[in-house]
Each structure stands twice: as structure tokens, then as C-alpha cells.
PDB file of C-alpha atoms in Angstrom:
ATOM      1  CA  ASP R 319      -0.105  -0.028  -0.068  1.00 57.00           C
ATOM      2  CA  ALA R 320       2.838   2.247   0.238  1.00 68.00           C
ATOM      3  CA  GLY R 321       2.313   5.387  -1.921  1.00 77.00           C
ATOM      4  CA  SER R 322      -1.121   4.344  -2.581  1.00 84.00           C
ATOM      5  CA  LEU R 323      -4.208   6.554  -1.715  1.00 86.00           C
ATOM      6  CA  LEU R 324      -6.118   4.487   0.627  1.00 90.00           C
ATOM      7  CA  GLY R 325      -8.815   6.970   1.891  1.00 93.00           C
ATOM      8  CA  VAL R 326      -9.991  10.598   1.734  1.00 93.00           C
ATOM      9  CA  ALA R 327     -11.810  13.055   4.183  1.00 94.00           C
ATOM     10  CA  HIS R 328     -13.157  16.627   3.703  1.00 94.00           C
ATOM     11  CA  LEU R 329     -13.161  18.930   6.611  1.00 94.00           C
ATOM     12  CA  GLY R 330     -14.958  22.245   5.928  1.00 92.00           C
ATOM     13  CA  VAL R 331     -14.938  25.082   8.468  1.00 89.00           C
ATOM     14  CA  GLN R 332     -18.181  26.904   9.165  1.00 82.00           C
ATOM     15  CA  PRO R 333     -17.262  30.600  10.000  1.00 78.00           C
ATOM     16  CA  ALA R 334     -18.079  31.868  13.653  1.00 72.00           C
ATOM     17  CA  ALA R 335     -20.805  33.947  12.422  1.00 66.00           C
ATOM     18  CA  HIS R 336     -22.862  31.039  11.418  1.00 56.00           C
ATOM     19  CA  SER R 337     -21.882  29.020  14.649  1.00 51.00           C
ATOM     20  CA  LEU R 338     -23.181  29.118  18.208  1.00 56.00           C
ATOM     21  CA  GLY R 339     -20.826  31.228  20.383  1.00 64.00           C
ATOM     22  CA  ASP R 340     -17.667  32.881  19.042  1.00 66.00           C
ATOM     23  CA  ALA R 341     -15.670  29.952  17.581  1.00 71.00           C
ATOM     24  CA  SER R 342     -15.649  28.362  14.319  1.00 82.00           C
ATOM     25  CA  ARG R 343     -16.706  24.676  13.895  1.00 85.00           C
ATOM     26  CA  GLY R 344     -15.632  22.001  11.471  1.00 91.00           C
ATOM     27  CA  LEU R 345     -18.152  20.002   9.043  1.00 90.00           C
ATOM     28  CA  LEU R 346     -16.868  16.579   8.137  1.00 92.00           C
ATOM     29  CA  SER R 347     -18.616  16.189   4.828  1.00 90.00           C
ATOM     30  CA  ASP R 348     -17.119  13.079   3.505  1.00 90.00           C
ATOM     31  CA  ILE R 349     -14.666  10.262   4.857  1.00 92.00           C
ATOM     32  CA  PHE R 350     -13.823   7.224   2.627  1.00 92.00           C
ATOM     33  CA  VAL R 351     -11.539   4.467   2.810  1.00 91.00           C
ATOM     34  CA  VAL R 352     -11.095   2.235  -0.142  1.00 91.00           C
ATOM     35  CA  PRO R 353     -12.786  -1.255   0.402  1.00 90.00           C
ATOM     36  CA  GLY R 354      -9.438  -3.101   0.223  1.00 87.00           C
ATOM     37  CA  ALA R 355      -8.190  -0.966   3.179  1.00 86.00           C
ATOM     38  CA  GLN R 356     -11.389  -1.097   5.455  1.00 87.00           C
ATOM     39  CA  SER R 357     -11.014  -3.021   8.800  1.00 88.00           C
ATOM     40  CA  ARG R 358      -7.275  -2.285   8.819  1.00 90.00           C
ATOM     41  CA  GLY R 359      -7.296   0.901  10.733  1.00 90.00           C
ATOM     42  CA  CYS R 360      -7.099   3.339   7.924  1.00 92.00           C
ATOM     43  CA  GLY R 361     -10.379   4.773   8.653  1.00 92.00           C
ATOM     44  CA  HIS R 362      -9.460   5.386  12.361  1.00 93.00           C
ATOM     45  CA  ARG R 363      -6.219   6.942  11.393  1.00 93.00           C
ATOM     46  CA  LEU R 364      -7.943   9.162   8.898  1.00 93.00           C
ATOM     47  CA  PHE R 365     -10.403  10.159  11.460  1.00 94.00           C
ATOM     48  CA  ARG R 366      -7.828  11.021  14.109  1.00 94.00           C
ATOM     49  CA  ALA R 367      -6.134  13.214  11.450  1.00 95.00           C
ATOM     50  CA  VAL R 368      -9.485  14.947  10.916  1.00 94.00           C
ATOM     51  CA  LEU R 369      -9.749  15.717  14.552  1.00 93.00           C
ATOM     52  CA  GLU R 370      -6.008  16.856  14.734  1.00 95.00           C
ATOM     53  CA  ALA R 371      -6.631  19.242  11.741  1.00 95.00           C
ATOM     54  CA  ALA R 372      -9.696  20.653  13.430  1.00 93.00           C
ATOM     55  CA  ARG R 373      -7.542  21.209  16.820  1.00 93.00           C
ATOM     56  CA  ASN R 374      -4.914  22.837  14.614  1.00 94.00           C
ATOM     57  CA  ARG R 375      -7.471  25.234  13.317  1.00 90.00           C
ATOM     58  CA  SER R 376      -8.807  25.911  17.060  1.00 87.00           C
ATOM     59  CA  LEU R 377     -12.275  24.733  15.835  1.00 89.00           C
ATOM     60  CA  LYS R 378     -14.867  24.265  18.518  1.00 83.00           C
ATOM     61  CA  GLU R 379     -16.315  21.107  17.366  1.00 86.00           C
ATOM     62  CA  VAL R 380     -16.640  18.865  14.283  1.00 90.00           C
ATOM     63  CA  ARG R 381     -20.043  17.785  13.168  1.00 87.00           C
ATOM     64  CA  TRP R 382     -21.062  15.248  10.504  1.00 89.00           C
ATOM     65  CA  PHE R 383     -24.170  13.566   9.257  1.00 87.00           C
ATOM     66  CA  CYS R 384     -24.765   9.848   8.671  1.00 87.00           C
ATOM     67  CA  LEU R 385     -27.925   7.998   7.741  1.00 84.00           C
ATOM     68  CA  LYS R 386     -28.924   5.327  10.160  1.00 82.00           C
ATOM     69  CA  SER R 387     -29.446   3.129   7.303  1.00 87.00           C
ATOM     70  CA  ASN R 388     -25.686   3.293   6.449  1.00 88.00           C
ATOM     71  CA  VAL R 389     -24.880   0.513   8.913  1.00 90.00           C
ATOM     72  CA  GLY R 390     -21.244   0.314   8.054  1.00 90.00           C
ATOM     73  CA  ALA R 391     -20.631   3.800   8.747  1.00 90.00           C
ATOM     74  CA  MET R 392     -22.822   3.742  12.093  1.00 90.00           C
ATOM     75  CA  LYS R 393     -20.629   0.803  13.152  1.00 91.00           C
ATOM     76  CA  PHE R 394     -17.417   2.725  12.275  1.00 91.00           C
ATOM     77  CA  TYR R 395     -18.467   5.750  14.311  1.00 91.00           C
ATOM     78  CA  ALA R 396     -19.361   3.445  17.208  1.00 92.00           C
ATOM     79  CA  THR R 397     -15.989   2.140  17.302  1.00 92.00           C
ATOM     80  CA  LEU R 398     -14.723   5.430  17.700  1.00 92.00           C
ATOM     81  CA  GLY R 399     -17.053   6.035  20.743  1.00 91.00           C
ATOM     82  CA  PHE R 400     -19.623   8.183  19.132  1.00 88.00           C
ATOM     83  CA  SER R 401     -23.410   7.470  18.995  1.00 84.00           C
ATOM     84  CA  PRO R 402     -26.226   9.255  17.126  1.00 82.00           C
ATOM     85  CA  LEU R 403     -27.564  12.360  18.678  1.00 80.00           C
ATOM     86  CA  ASP R 404     -30.771  13.154  16.502  1.00 72.00           C
ATOM     87  CA  VAL R 405     -32.185  12.360  13.209  1.00 65.00           C
ATOM     88  CA  VAL R 406     -34.115  14.781  11.309  1.00 67.00           C
ATOM     89  CA  ILE R 407     -35.392  14.392   7.866  1.00 67.00           C
ATOM     90  CA  VAL R 408     -36.604  17.127   5.789  1.00 71.00           C
ATOM     91  CA  GLN R 409     -38.432  16.501   2.523  1.00 72.00           C
ATOM     92  CA  CYS R 410     -39.308  19.477   0.177  1.00 76.00           C
ATOM     93  CA  SER R 411     -41.743  19.012  -2.510  1.00 69.00           C
TER      94      SER R 411
END
């Protein structure tokens, strides 16, 4: 795997003007690990790197969204110690 791209994550920054309080927060919009690298710790290392990047930018928190039906992702986040807060579905016609 040396030199191969095994995963990618996208951490955006939501400016303080749109956040609660006076600090910016992060929004993790994507985290992906190629199937052959899954269950080998790559996702955990990638997620820790996202949190480290957030700390380096003095972000107050990092948020992300995951569908409950995405069982694999829900299990992944649970192994990191996270649990779902709320589920809100809005459908516009």
C-alpha cells in the first residue's frame, strides 16, 4: 500500500458568524476508505487526522451527518466512541 491513496476526508470550516458562540466549527462532509483498506485501521487513522486538523485550526467542534441506514458507517463511528444524537429528515416538494 506504500504510496497508494487509501482514503480521503473533507473537513470544511463553518465561520463563527454561523456557529453558536464565538468559535468556528468543522463540518466533516466526507470520509471514505477504499474497500481493500477497510477494517485495517485506515479509517481510524484518517478520522484522528481530521480531529487533529480541527484542533490545529482551533475549531470548537466537528459535526457530520450519517444516515442510520448506513450500517457500516454507523458501526465505524461507534468503534470511535460516538453515538447518534438526533435524526431529522426534511423533504421538500
